[in-house]
Amino acid sequence: MACSKDQLLARLQDLQIDFARYEHPVVMTVEDQGKYVGNMEGRLCKNLFIKDKKQRFYIISALSDTKVDMKVLSQRLGLGKGGLRMAPEEALIEILQVPLGSVTPFALVNESARDVSLLLDKGIKTQERCIFHPLSNDMSISLNSDGLDKFFKSIGRDPSYVDLEANPTVGKDQPPDLAAFVPSGSMVLPDPPEKAVSMQNASGHHVIASSNPKAVAEKTTKPSNNVCNVNHKSANAVKPSSCFTDSEKFVEEIIDIISAHVLTETKEGSIKQNGEELGTDIADRLKKCCVSELKNLATMFKNTAYTEGFQSGKASLLR
């Protein structure tokens, strides 16, 4: 079971974190939340739950008026322009373990969210207090950034604040500045029949749209159901994946991707249908389904190499 709202509030009290709570009807957007707590002390924050093509998940927490360009953010993470999208409803429930409209950085208290990366708006540090949902969208709490940092450190997280509105050039001599925030773990969620899927609007809360998400055959990190099991380190959330710094692991990653697709294609029905032409058919299918995925993998390897080269050069200059 997930950590509950009451358990979270008790944890904040145990940590002697100063916060104020405001109960209100269930709200689904920042605008609706503002109708009830907009006149209270503190700035409203929007929280986006997003994923990349490799099934890695991120929470973006920003002031409500901070402009977050998803294409720019994707490039800054080293994922290309179209590497990010809103996470589906099943990921919200299985990983963050919060209801629709309740995305919050406090969800990282759950063990199931251990591999979720967190990017915090640097504007939060400039505010006396900021307002978030405490795992449920029928209540809001306000606290200062020191209290927020104290909470993150209590669950083994080292909070990092970044300029989410920046648009730095990314290229050969300018490696992606947020590449270290890409987690190395990936998750494969169940592939359900067509159903309502949660997506987040520009306000930073989930709305429902019809879709049929397709699970990707990747190495799986199975979420745990431990209640408030927070004594863990989330180094994966702040360090580049080891497969992008080790050429042997990089090759293994490629083989894993191709093997997964081959196993998917070599089913009994395909063998009967294609007979002796099965090999050619599989080769054609692999070209179609693997090209974009392998290009993305190669880009990550290249960007990591640029980043390490840049840091090494910088370190040499400082000696």
PDB file of C-alpha atoms in Angstrom:
ATOM      1  CA  MET A   1       0.000   0.000   0.000  1.00  0.00           C
ATOM      2  CA  ALA A   2       1.065   3.567  -0.648  1.00  0.00           C
ATOM      3  CA  CYS A   3       1.892   6.196   1.935  1.00  0.00           C
ATOM      4  CA  SER A   4      -1.333   7.988   2.858  1.00  0.00           C
ATOM      5  CA  LYS A   5      -2.019  11.693   3.245  1.00  0.00           C
ATOM      6  CA  ASP A   6      -2.221  11.355   7.019  1.00  0.00           C
ATOM      7  CA  GLN A   7       1.031   9.397   7.160  1.00  0.00           C
ATOM      8  CA  LEU A   8       2.770  12.071   5.103  1.00  0.00           C
ATOM      9  CA  LEU A   9       1.514  14.878   7.349  1.00  0.00           C
ATOM     10  CA  ALA A  10       2.653  12.919  10.408  1.00  0.00           C
ATOM     11  CA  ARG A  11       6.070  12.504   8.811  1.00  0.00           C
ATOM     12  CA  LEU A  12       6.381  16.242   8.202  1.00  0.00           C
ATOM     13  CA  GLN A  13       5.479  16.865  11.850  1.00  0.00           C
ATOM     14  CA  ASP A  14       8.052  14.305  13.021  1.00  0.00           C
ATOM     15  CA  LEU A  15      10.666  16.123  10.934  1.00  0.00           C
ATOM     16  CA  GLN A  16       9.579  19.383  12.619  1.00  0.00           C
ATOM     17  CA  ILE A  17       8.829  20.934   9.228  1.00  0.00           C
ATOM     18  CA  ASP A  18       6.670  24.035   9.486  1.00  0.00           C
ATOM     19  CA  PHE A  19       3.646  23.793   7.178  1.00  0.00           C
ATOM     20  CA  ALA A  20       0.069  25.015   6.953  1.00  0.00           C
ATOM     21  CA  ARG A  21      -2.782  22.853   5.675  1.00  0.00           C
ATOM     22  CA  TYR A  22      -5.937  23.867   3.815  1.00  0.00           C
ATOM     23  CA  GLU A  23      -8.797  21.448   3.218  1.00  0.00           C
ATOM     24  CA  HIS A  24     -10.978  22.031   0.157  1.00  0.00           C
ATOM     25  CA  PRO A  25     -13.142  20.119  -2.353  1.00  0.00           C
ATOM     26  CA  VAL A  26     -11.393  17.836  -4.844  1.00  0.00           C
ATOM     27  CA  VAL A  27      -9.709  19.914  -7.566  1.00  0.00           C
ATOM     28  CA  MET A  28      -8.243  18.766 -10.882  1.00  0.00           C
ATOM     29  CA  THR A  29      -6.339  21.854 -12.054  1.00  0.00           C
ATOM     30  CA  VAL A  30      -4.143  24.591 -10.625  1.00  0.00           C
ATOM     31  CA  GLU A  31      -6.837  27.104 -11.587  1.00  0.00           C
ATOM     32  CA  ASP A  32      -9.454  25.246  -9.519  1.00  0.00           C
ATOM     33  CA  GLN A  33      -7.005  24.907  -6.650  1.00  0.00           C
ATOM     34  CA  GLY A  34      -6.402  28.652  -6.759  1.00  0.00           C
ATOM     35  CA  LYS A  35     -10.106  29.328  -6.156  1.00  0.00           C
ATOM     36  CA  TYR A  36      -9.760  27.846  -2.684  1.00  0.00           C
ATOM     37  CA  VAL A  37      -6.172  28.583  -1.637  1.00  0.00           C
ATOM     38  CA  GLY A  38      -5.063  31.330  -4.028  1.00  0.00           C
ATOM     39  CA  ASN A  39      -5.473  33.953  -1.304  1.00  0.00           C
ATOM     40  CA  MET A  40      -3.528  31.906   1.244  1.00  0.00           C
ATOM     41  CA  GLU A  41       0.124  32.451   2.045  1.00  0.00           C
ATOM     42  CA  GLY A  42       2.303  30.821  -0.600  1.00  0.00           C
ATOM     43  CA  ARG A  43       2.680  30.445  -4.373  1.00  0.00           C
ATOM     44  CA  LEU A  44       0.766  27.774  -6.249  1.00  0.00           C
ATOM     45  CA  CYS A  45       2.878  25.153  -7.999  1.00  0.00           C
ATOM     46  CA  LYS A  46       2.103  22.939 -10.982  1.00  0.00           C
ATOM     47  CA  ASN A  47       3.442  19.404 -11.117  1.00  0.00           C
ATOM     48  CA  LEU A  48       3.916  17.423 -14.329  1.00  0.00           C
ATOM     49  CA  PHE A  49       4.355  13.652 -14.439  1.00  0.00           C
ATOM     50  CA  ILE A  50       6.081  12.764 -17.699  1.00  0.00           C
ATOM     51  CA  LYS A  51       7.922   9.879 -19.337  1.00  0.00           C
ATOM     52  CA  ASP A  52      10.446   9.404 -22.123  1.00  0.00           C
ATOM     53  CA  LYS A  53      10.545   6.799 -24.874  1.00  0.00           C
ATOM     54  CA  LYS A  54      12.588   4.454 -22.698  1.00  0.00           C
ATOM     55  CA  GLN A  55       9.844   4.300 -20.039  1.00  0.00           C
ATOM     56  CA  ARG A  56      11.757   6.497 -17.604  1.00  0.00           C
ATOM     57  CA  PHE A  57       9.666   8.827 -15.501  1.00  0.00           C
ATOM     58  CA  TYR A  58      10.053  12.389 -14.240  1.00  0.00           C
ATOM     59  CA  ILE A  59       8.227  14.831 -11.966  1.00  0.00           C
ATOM     60  CA  ILE A  60       8.577  18.480 -12.925  1.00  0.00           C
ATOM     61  CA  SER A  61       7.587  20.830 -10.092  1.00  0.00           C
ATOM     62  CA  ALA A  62       7.400  24.511 -10.985  1.00  0.00           C
ATOM     63  CA  LEU A  63       5.714  27.745 -10.011  1.00  0.00           C
ATOM     64  CA  SER A  64       2.314  27.938 -11.690  1.00  0.00           C
ATOM     65  CA  ASP A  65       3.417  30.721 -14.052  1.00  0.00           C
ATOM     66  CA  THR A  66       6.741  29.148 -15.057  1.00  0.00           C
ATOM     67  CA  LYS A  67       6.740  28.288 -18.765  1.00  0.00           C
ATOM     68  CA  VAL A  68       7.943  24.731 -19.324  1.00  0.00           C
ATOM     69  CA  ASP A  69       8.635  23.961 -23.000  1.00  0.00           C
ATOM     70  CA  MET A  70       8.571  20.168 -23.312  1.00  0.00           C
ATOM     71  CA  LYS A  71      10.605  20.136 -26.547  1.00  0.00           C
ATOM     72  CA  VAL A  72      13.314  22.323 -25.044  1.00  0.00           C
ATOM     73  CA  LEU A  73      13.348  20.274 -21.838  1.00  0.00           C
ATOM     74  CA  SER A  74      13.646  17.072 -23.863  1.00  0.00           C
ATOM     75  CA  GLN A  75      16.699  18.446 -25.691  1.00  0.00           C
ATOM     76  CA  ARG A  76      18.270  19.606 -22.431  1.00  0.00           C
ATOM     77  CA  LEU A  77      17.911  16.059 -21.092  1.00  0.00           C
ATOM     78  CA  GLY A  78      19.609  14.705 -24.214  1.00  0.00           C
ATOM     79  CA  LEU A  79      16.462  13.000 -25.515  1.00  0.00           C
ATOM     80  CA  GLY A  80      15.939  14.955 -28.743  1.00  0.00           C
ATOM     81  CA  LYS A  81      13.055  17.322 -29.426  1.00  0.00           C
ATOM     82  CA  GLY A  82      10.225  14.809 -29.115  1.00  0.00           C
ATOM     83  CA  GLY A  83      11.545  12.578 -26.354  1.00  0.00           C
ATOM     84  CA  LEU A  84       9.009  13.449 -23.647  1.00  0.00           C
ATOM     85  CA  ARG A  85       5.292  12.925 -23.250  1.00  0.00           C
ATOM     86  CA  MET A  86       2.733  12.912 -20.454  1.00  0.00           C
ATOM     87  CA  ALA A  87       2.710   9.709 -18.395  1.00  0.00           C
ATOM     88  CA  PRO A  88      -0.407   7.506 -18.702  1.00  0.00           C
ATOM     89  CA  GLU A  89      -2.936   6.984 -15.932  1.00  0.00           C
ATOM     90  CA  GLU A  90      -1.678   3.506 -15.076  1.00  0.00           C
ATOM     91  CA  ALA A  91       1.806   4.920 -14.423  1.00  0.00           C
ATOM     92  CA  LEU A  92       0.320   7.560 -12.131  1.00  0.00           C
ATOM     93  CA  ILE A  93      -1.436   4.864 -10.119  1.00  0.00           C
ATOM     94  CA  GLU A  94       1.254   2.163 -10.181  1.00  0.00           C
ATOM     95  CA  ILE A  95       4.331   4.364  -9.688  1.00  0.00           C
ATOM     96  CA  LEU A  96       3.322   7.545  -7.844  1.00  0.00           C
ATOM     97  CA  GLN A  97       0.330   5.803  -6.225  1.00  0.00           C
ATOM     98  CA  VAL A  98      -1.774   8.968  -6.114  1.00  0.00           C
ATOM     99  CA  PRO A  99      -5.213   9.691  -7.640  1.00  0.00           C
ATOM    100  CA  LEU A 100      -5.808  11.827 -10.727  1.00  0.00           C
ATOM    101  CA  GLY A 101      -5.068  15.499 -10.171  1.00  0.00           C
ATOM    102  CA  SER A 102      -2.736  14.793  -7.246  1.00  0.00           C
ATOM    103  CA  VAL A 103       0.731  14.800  -8.832  1.00  0.00           C
ATOM    104  CA  THR A 104       3.155  16.091  -6.219  1.00  0.00           C
ATOM    105  CA  PRO A 105       6.852  15.808  -5.392  1.00  0.00           C
ATOM    106  CA  PHE A 106       5.789  14.283  -2.063  1.00  0.00           C
ATOM    107  CA  ALA A 107       4.858  11.110  -4.011  1.00  0.00           C
ATOM    108  CA  LEU A 108       8.572  10.275  -4.025  1.00  0.00           C
ATOM    109  CA  VAL A 109       8.051   9.073  -0.456  1.00  0.00           C
ATOM    110  CA  ASN A 110       6.684   5.851  -1.994  1.00  0.00           C
ATOM    111  CA  GLU A 111       9.213   3.104  -2.698  1.00  0.00           C
ATOM    112  CA  SER A 112       7.514   2.471  -6.060  1.00  0.00           C
ATOM    113  CA  ALA A 113       8.700   5.939  -7.181  1.00  0.00           C
ATOM    114  CA  ARG A 114      12.340   5.341  -6.276  1.00  0.00           C
ATOM    115  CA  ASP A 115      13.541   5.661  -9.887  1.00  0.00           C
ATOM    116  CA  VAL A 116      11.460   8.728 -10.755  1.00  0.00           C
ATOM    117  CA  SER A 117      13.677  11.732 -11.466  1.00  0.00           C
ATOM    118  CA  LEU A 118      12.758  15.111  -9.965  1.00  0.00           C
ATOM    119  CA  LEU A 119      13.383  18.539 -11.476  1.00  0.00           C
ATOM    120  CA  LEU A 120      12.506  21.514  -9.278  1.00  0.00           C
ATOM    121  CA  ASP A 121      11.970  25.045 -10.558  1.00  0.00           C
ATOM    122  CA  LYS A 122      14.657  27.366  -9.176  1.00  0.00           C
ATOM    123  CA  GLY A 123      11.873  29.923  -8.698  1.00  0.00           C
ATOM    124  CA  ILE A 124      10.645  27.848  -5.738  1.00  0.00           C
ATOM    125  CA  LYS A 125      13.748  28.911  -3.820  1.00  0.00           C
ATOM    126  CA  THR A 126      12.805  32.589  -4.200  1.00  0.00           C
ATOM    127  CA  GLN A 127       9.388  32.190  -2.552  1.00  0.00           C
ATOM    128  CA  GLU A 128       8.639  32.437   1.154  1.00  0.00           C
ATOM    129  CA  ARG A 129       6.253  29.486   0.836  1.00  0.00           C
ATOM    130  CA  CYS A 130       4.925  27.251  -1.947  1.00  0.00           C
ATOM    131  CA  ILE A 131       1.719  25.211  -2.133  1.00  0.00           C
ATOM    132  CA  PHE A 132       1.466  21.514  -3.045  1.00  0.00           C
ATOM    133  CA  HIS A 133      -1.009  18.655  -2.670  1.00  0.00           C
ATOM    134  CA  PRO A 134      -0.048  16.206   0.120  1.00  0.00           C
ATOM    135  CA  LEU A 135      -0.717  13.039  -1.971  1.00  0.00           C
ATOM    136  CA  SER A 136      -4.412  13.945  -2.297  1.00  0.00           C
ATOM    137  CA  ASN A 137      -6.157  16.727  -4.199  1.00  0.00           C
ATOM    138  CA  ASP A 138      -8.700  17.470  -1.480  1.00  0.00           C
ATOM    139  CA  MET A 139      -6.061  19.293   0.565  1.00  0.00           C
ATOM    140  CA  SER A 140      -3.163  21.693  -0.030  1.00  0.00           C
ATOM    141  CA  ILE A 141      -0.189  22.438   2.192  1.00  0.00           C
ATOM    142  CA  SER A 142       2.216  25.372   2.118  1.00  0.00           C
ATOM    143  CA  LEU A 143       5.830  25.279   3.267  1.00  0.00           C
ATOM    144  CA  ASN A 144       9.126  26.965   2.492  1.00  0.00           C
ATOM    145  CA  SER A 145      11.927  25.507   0.376  1.00  0.00           C
ATOM    146  CA  ASP A 146      13.989  24.662   3.464  1.00  0.00           C
ATOM    147  CA  GLY A 147      11.173  22.439   4.688  1.00  0.00           C
ATOM    148  CA  LEU A 148      10.859  20.898   1.231  1.00  0.00           C
ATOM    149  CA  ASP A 149      14.602  20.181   1.153  1.00  0.00           C
ATOM    150  CA  LYS A 150      14.464  18.649   4.624  1.00  0.00           C
ATOM    151  CA  PHE A 151      11.720  16.278   3.471  1.00  0.00           C
ATOM    152  CA  PHE A 152      13.671  15.206   0.363  1.00  0.00           C
ATOM    153  CA  LYS A 153      16.831  14.557   2.353  1.00  0.00           C
ATOM    154  CA  SER A 154      14.825  12.424   4.793  1.00  0.00           C
ATOM    155  CA  ILE A 155      13.964  10.048   1.931  1.00  0.00           C
ATOM    156  CA  GLY A 156      17.496   9.959   0.532  1.00  0.00           C
ATOM    157  CA  ARG A 157      17.038  12.562  -2.170  1.00  0.00           C
ATOM    158  CA  ASP A 158      19.392  15.453  -2.867  1.00  0.00           C
ATOM    159  CA  PRO A 159      17.058  18.145  -4.272  1.00  0.00           C
ATOM    160  CA  SER A 160      18.276  20.105  -7.299  1.00  0.00           C
ATOM    161  CA  TYR A 161      16.744  23.343  -8.536  1.00  0.00           C
ATOM    162  CA  VAL A 162      17.110  24.292 -12.203  1.00  0.00           C
ATOM    163  CA  ASP A 163      16.056  27.107 -14.522  1.00  0.00           C
ATOM    164  CA  LEU A 164      13.163  25.436 -16.355  1.00  0.00           C
ATOM    165  CA  GLU A 165      12.678  28.410 -18.677  1.00  0.00           C
ATOM    166  CA  ALA A 166      16.269  28.392 -19.962  1.00  0.00           C
ATOM    167  CA  ASN A 167      16.879  27.406 -23.579  1.00  0.00           C
ATOM    168  CA  PRO A 168      20.619  26.715 -23.904  1.00  0.00           C
ATOM    169  CA  THR A 169      22.128  25.572 -27.180  1.00  0.00           C
ATOM    170  CA  VAL A 170      22.742  21.838 -27.342  1.00  0.00           C
ATOM    171  CA  GLY A 171      25.374  20.615 -29.766  1.00  0.00           C
ATOM    172  CA  LYS A 172      28.824  19.127 -30.179  1.00  0.00           C
ATOM    173  CA  ASP A 173      30.487  21.684 -27.953  1.00  0.00           C
ATOM    174  CA  GLN A 174      27.429  22.272 -25.756  1.00  0.00           C
ATOM    175  CA  PRO A 175      26.324  18.988 -24.177  1.00  0.00           C
ATOM    176  CA  PRO A 176      22.772  18.776 -22.744  1.00  0.00           C
ATOM    177  CA  ASP A 177      22.938  20.503 -19.366  1.00  0.00           C
ATOM    178  CA  LEU A 178      20.297  18.298 -17.693  1.00  0.00           C
ATOM    179  CA  ALA A 179      21.508  14.894 -18.951  1.00  0.00           C
ATOM    180  CA  ALA A 180      22.463  13.860 -15.413  1.00  0.00           C
ATOM    181  CA  PHE A 181      18.769  13.882 -14.458  1.00  0.00           C
ATOM    182  CA  VAL A 182      17.931  10.994 -16.822  1.00  0.00           C
ATOM    183  CA  PRO A 183      17.385   7.898 -14.631  1.00  0.00           C
ATOM    184  CA  SER A 184      18.946   4.601 -15.659  1.00  0.00           C
ATOM    185  CA  GLY A 185      15.993   2.411 -14.652  1.00  0.00           C
ATOM    186  CA  SER A 186      12.994   1.713 -16.890  1.00  0.00           C
ATOM    187  CA  MET A 187       9.547   0.319 -16.216  1.00  0.00           C
ATOM    188  CA  VAL A 188       7.171  -1.785 -18.271  1.00  0.00           C
ATOM    189  CA  LEU A 189       3.566  -1.314 -17.239  1.00  0.00           C
ATOM    190  CA  PRO A 190       0.774  -3.742 -18.167  1.00  0.00           C
ATOM    191  CA  ASP A 191      -0.600  -3.252 -21.680  1.00  0.00           C
ATOM    192  CA  PRO A 192      -4.339  -2.919 -20.954  1.00  0.00           C
ATOM    193  CA  PRO A 193      -7.150  -2.800 -23.523  1.00  0.00           C
ATOM    194  CA  GLU A 194      -8.169   0.613 -24.774  1.00  0.00           C
ATOM    195  CA  LYS A 195      -9.173   2.733 -21.816  1.00  0.00           C
ATOM    196  CA  ALA A 196      -9.223   6.222 -20.430  1.00  0.00           C
ATOM    197  CA  VAL A 197      -5.673   7.481 -19.996  1.00  0.00           C
ATOM    198  CA  SER A 198      -4.579  10.378 -17.826  1.00  0.00           C
ATOM    199  CA  MET A 199      -2.718  13.231 -19.425  1.00  0.00           C
ATOM    200  CA  GLN A 200      -1.785  16.541 -17.931  1.00  0.00           C
ATOM    201  CA  ASN A 201      -2.836  19.857 -19.319  1.00  0.00           C
ATOM    202  CA  ALA A 202      -0.790  23.041 -19.271  1.00  0.00           C
ATOM    203  CA  SER A 203      -1.970  23.693 -15.721  1.00  0.00           C
ATOM    204  CA  GLY A 204       0.017  20.717 -14.490  1.00  0.00           C
ATOM    205  CA  HIS A 205      -2.831  18.394 -13.494  1.00  0.00           C
ATOM    206  CA  HIS A 206      -4.176  15.239 -15.099  1.00  0.00           C
ATOM    207  CA  VAL A 207      -7.160  15.214 -17.427  1.00  0.00           C
ATOM    208  CA  ILE A 208      -8.598  12.128 -19.112  1.00  0.00           C
ATOM    209  CA  ALA A 209      -8.240  11.244 -22.781  1.00  0.00           C
ATOM    210  CA  SER A 210      -8.872   8.029 -24.714  1.00  0.00           C
ATOM    211  CA  SER A 211      -5.795   6.104 -25.776  1.00  0.00           C
ATOM    212  CA  ASN A 212      -4.285   2.638 -26.017  1.00  0.00           C
ATOM    213  CA  PRO A 213      -0.729   2.886 -24.648  1.00  0.00           C
ATOM    214  CA  LYS A 214       1.785   0.316 -25.863  1.00  0.00           C
ATOM    215  CA  ALA A 215       4.223  -1.157 -23.370  1.00  0.00           C
ATOM    216  CA  VAL A 216       7.821  -1.302 -24.552  1.00  0.00           C
ATOM    217  CA  ALA A 217       9.860  -4.481 -23.985  1.00  0.00           C
ATOM    218  CA  GLU A 218      12.606  -3.132 -21.732  1.00  0.00           C
ATOM    219  CA  LYS A 219      14.480  -4.202 -18.648  1.00  0.00           C
ATOM    220  CA  THR A 220      11.959  -3.993 -15.849  1.00  0.00           C
ATOM    221  CA  THR A 221      12.209  -2.296 -12.487  1.00  0.00           C
ATOM    222  CA  LYS A 222       9.300  -3.731 -10.501  1.00  0.00           C
ATOM    223  CA  PRO A 223       7.741  -1.269  -8.039  1.00  0.00           C
ATOM    224  CA  SER A 224       7.461  -2.297  -4.411  1.00  0.00           C
ATOM    225  CA  ASN A 225       4.295  -1.900  -2.348  1.00  0.00           C
ATOM    226  CA  ASN A 226       6.029  -1.134   0.961  1.00  0.00           C
ATOM    227  CA  VAL A 227       4.295   1.576   2.970  1.00  0.00           C
ATOM    228  CA  CYS A 228       6.422   4.718   3.354  1.00  0.00           C
ATOM    229  CA  ASN A 229       9.651   2.762   2.855  1.00  0.00           C
ATOM    230  CA  VAL A 230      11.810   5.813   2.358  1.00  0.00           C
ATOM    231  CA  ASN A 231      15.273   4.881   3.636  1.00  0.00           C
ATOM    232  CA  HIS A 232      16.760   4.535   0.176  1.00  0.00           C
ATOM    233  CA  LYS A 233      19.138   6.411  -2.056  1.00  0.00           C
ATOM    234  CA  SER A 234      18.037   7.425  -5.514  1.00  0.00           C
ATOM    235  CA  ALA A 235      21.406   7.853  -7.169  1.00  0.00           C
ATOM    236  CA  ASN A 236      19.952   6.652 -10.458  1.00  0.00           C
ATOM    237  CA  ALA A 237      17.836   9.777 -10.611  1.00  0.00           C
ATOM    238  CA  VAL A 238      20.833  12.098 -10.718  1.00  0.00           C
ATOM    239  CA  LYS A 239      23.524  10.119 -12.547  1.00  0.00           C
ATOM    240  CA  PRO A 240      23.760   9.221 -16.248  1.00  0.00           C
ATOM    241  CA  SER A 241      22.949   5.610 -17.092  1.00  0.00           C
ATOM    242  CA  SER A 242      26.028   3.366 -16.891  1.00  0.00           C
ATOM    243  CA  CYS A 243      25.271   1.922 -20.325  1.00  0.00           C
ATOM    244  CA  PHE A 244      26.079   5.348 -21.794  1.00  0.00           C
ATOM    245  CA  THR A 245      29.515   5.468 -20.164  1.00  0.00           C
ATOM    246  CA  ASP A 246      30.521   1.847 -20.799  1.00  0.00           C
ATOM    247  CA  SER A 247      30.775   0.734 -24.443  1.00  0.00           C
ATOM    248  CA  GLU A 248      30.312  -2.951 -23.542  1.00  0.00           C
ATOM    249  CA  LYS A 249      27.070  -2.234 -21.671  1.00  0.00           C
ATOM    250  CA  PHE A 250      26.000   0.029 -24.529  1.00  0.00           C
ATOM    251  CA  VAL A 251      26.335  -2.887 -26.976  1.00  0.00           C
ATOM    252  CA  GLU A 252      24.488  -5.170 -24.546  1.00  0.00           C
ATOM    253  CA  GLU A 253      21.642  -2.648 -24.407  1.00  0.00           C
ATOM    254  CA  ILE A 254      21.378  -2.711 -28.204  1.00  0.00           C
ATOM    255  CA  ILE A 255      21.364  -6.521 -28.248  1.00  0.00           C
ATOM    256  CA  ASP A 256      18.669  -6.577 -25.567  1.00  0.00           C
ATOM    257  CA  ILE A 257      16.461  -4.243 -27.610  1.00  0.00           C
ATOM    258  CA  ILE A 258      16.865  -6.284 -30.812  1.00  0.00           C
ATOM    259  CA  SER A 259      16.410  -9.597 -28.970  1.00  0.00           C
ATOM    260  CA  ALA A 260      13.173  -8.398 -27.413  1.00  0.00           C
ATOM    261  CA  HIS A 261      11.787  -7.461 -30.830  1.00  0.00           C
ATOM    262  CA  VAL A 262      12.955 -10.742 -32.395  1.00  0.00           C
ATOM    263  CA  LEU A 263      11.184 -12.736 -29.684  1.00  0.00           C
ATOM    264  CA  THR A 264       8.057 -10.688 -30.271  1.00  0.00           C
ATOM    265  CA  GLU A 265       8.092 -11.354 -34.016  1.00  0.00           C
ATOM    266  CA  THR A 266       8.985 -15.078 -33.980  1.00  0.00           C
ATOM    267  CA  LYS A 267       5.648 -16.364 -32.839  1.00  0.00           C
ATOM    268  CA  GLU A 268       4.014 -19.528 -34.170  1.00  0.00           C
ATOM    269  CA  GLY A 269       1.613 -17.526 -36.311  1.00  0.00           C
ATOM    270  CA  SER A 270       4.468 -15.681 -38.011  1.00  0.00           C
ATOM    271  CA  ILE A 271       6.351 -18.922 -38.695  1.00  0.00           C
ATOM    272  CA  LYS A 272       3.315 -20.533 -40.354  1.00  0.00           C
ATOM    273  CA  GLN A 273       2.512 -17.410 -42.338  1.00  0.00           C
ATOM    274  CA  ASN A 274       5.976 -16.625 -43.694  1.00  0.00           C
ATOM    275  CA  GLY A 275       7.679 -20.040 -43.816  1.00  0.00           C
ATOM    276  CA  GLU A 276      11.102 -19.791 -45.472  1.00  0.00           C
ATOM    277  CA  GLU A 277      10.700 -16.024 -45.845  1.00  0.00           C
ATOM    278  CA  LEU A 278      10.513 -15.524 -42.078  1.00  0.00           C
ATOM    279  CA  GLY A 279      14.105 -14.302 -41.829  1.00  0.00           C
ATOM    280  CA  THR A 280      13.586 -11.615 -44.461  1.00  0.00           C
ATOM    281  CA  ASP A 281      10.282 -10.600 -42.923  1.00  0.00           C
ATOM    282  CA  ILE A 282      11.819 -10.250 -39.457  1.00  0.00           C
ATOM    283  CA  ALA A 283      14.735  -8.221 -40.847  1.00  0.00           C
ATOM    284  CA  ASP A 284      12.319  -5.783 -42.496  1.00  0.00           C
ATOM    285  CA  ARG A 285      10.259  -5.476 -39.335  1.00  0.00           C
ATOM    286  CA  LEU A 286      13.354  -4.886 -37.194  1.00  0.00           C
ATOM    287  CA  LYS A 287      14.426  -2.035 -39.454  1.00  0.00           C
ATOM    288  CA  LYS A 288      11.041  -0.389 -39.013  1.00  0.00           C
ATOM    289  CA  CYS A 289      10.689  -0.800 -35.248  1.00  0.00           C
ATOM    290  CA  CYS A 290      14.304  -0.421 -34.080  1.00  0.00           C
ATOM    291  CA  VAL A 291      15.726   2.452 -36.121  1.00  0.00           C
ATOM    292  CA  SER A 292      14.255   5.307 -34.071  1.00  0.00           C
ATOM    293  CA  GLU A 293      14.910   3.523 -30.769  1.00  0.00           C
ATOM    294  CA  LEU A 294      18.554   2.815 -31.616  1.00  0.00           C
ATOM    295  CA  LYS A 295      19.050   6.356 -32.898  1.00  0.00           C
ATOM    296  CA  ASN A 296      17.811   7.646 -29.551  1.00  0.00           C
ATOM    297  CA  LEU A 297      20.174   5.267 -27.724  1.00  0.00           C
ATOM    298  CA  ALA A 298      23.122   6.380 -29.861  1.00  0.00           C
ATOM    299  CA  THR A 299      22.266  10.027 -29.219  1.00  0.00           C
ATOM    300  CA  MET A 300      22.310   9.411 -25.468  1.00  0.00           C
ATOM    301  CA  PHE A 301      25.700   7.653 -25.774  1.00  0.00           C
ATOM    302  CA  LYS A 302      27.077  10.544 -27.826  1.00  0.00           C
ATOM    303  CA  ASN A 303      25.706  13.197 -25.469  1.00  0.00           C
ATOM    304  CA  THR A 304      27.149  11.425 -22.439  1.00  0.00           C
ATOM    305  CA  ALA A 305      30.528  11.260 -24.172  1.00  0.00           C
ATOM    306  CA  TYR A 306      30.318  14.996 -24.871  1.00  0.00           C
ATOM    307  CA  THR A 307      29.377  15.674 -21.256  1.00  0.00           C
ATOM    308  CA  GLU A 308      32.238  13.606 -19.841  1.00  0.00           C
ATOM    309  CA  GLY A 309      34.707  15.157 -22.273  1.00  0.00           C
ATOM    310  CA  PHE A 310      33.503  18.617 -21.384  1.00  0.00           C
ATOM    311  CA  GLN A 311      33.782  17.956 -17.640  1.00  0.00           C
ATOM    312  CA  SER A 312      37.253  16.400 -18.043  1.00  0.00           C
ATOM    313  CA  GLY A 313      38.443  19.386 -20.043  1.00  0.00           C
ATOM    314  CA  LYS A 314      36.990  21.764 -17.479  1.00  0.00           C
ATOM    315  CA  ALA A 315      38.700  19.859 -14.643  1.00  0.00           C
ATOM    316  CA  SER A 316      42.039  19.986 -16.485  1.00  0.00           C
ATOM    317  CA  LEU A 317      41.788  23.763 -16.833  1.00  0.00           C
ATOM    318  CA  LEU A 318      41.179  24.132 -13.094  1.00  0.00           C
ATOM    319  CA  ARG A 319      44.275  22.151 -12.096  1.00  0.00           C
TER     320      ARG A 319
END
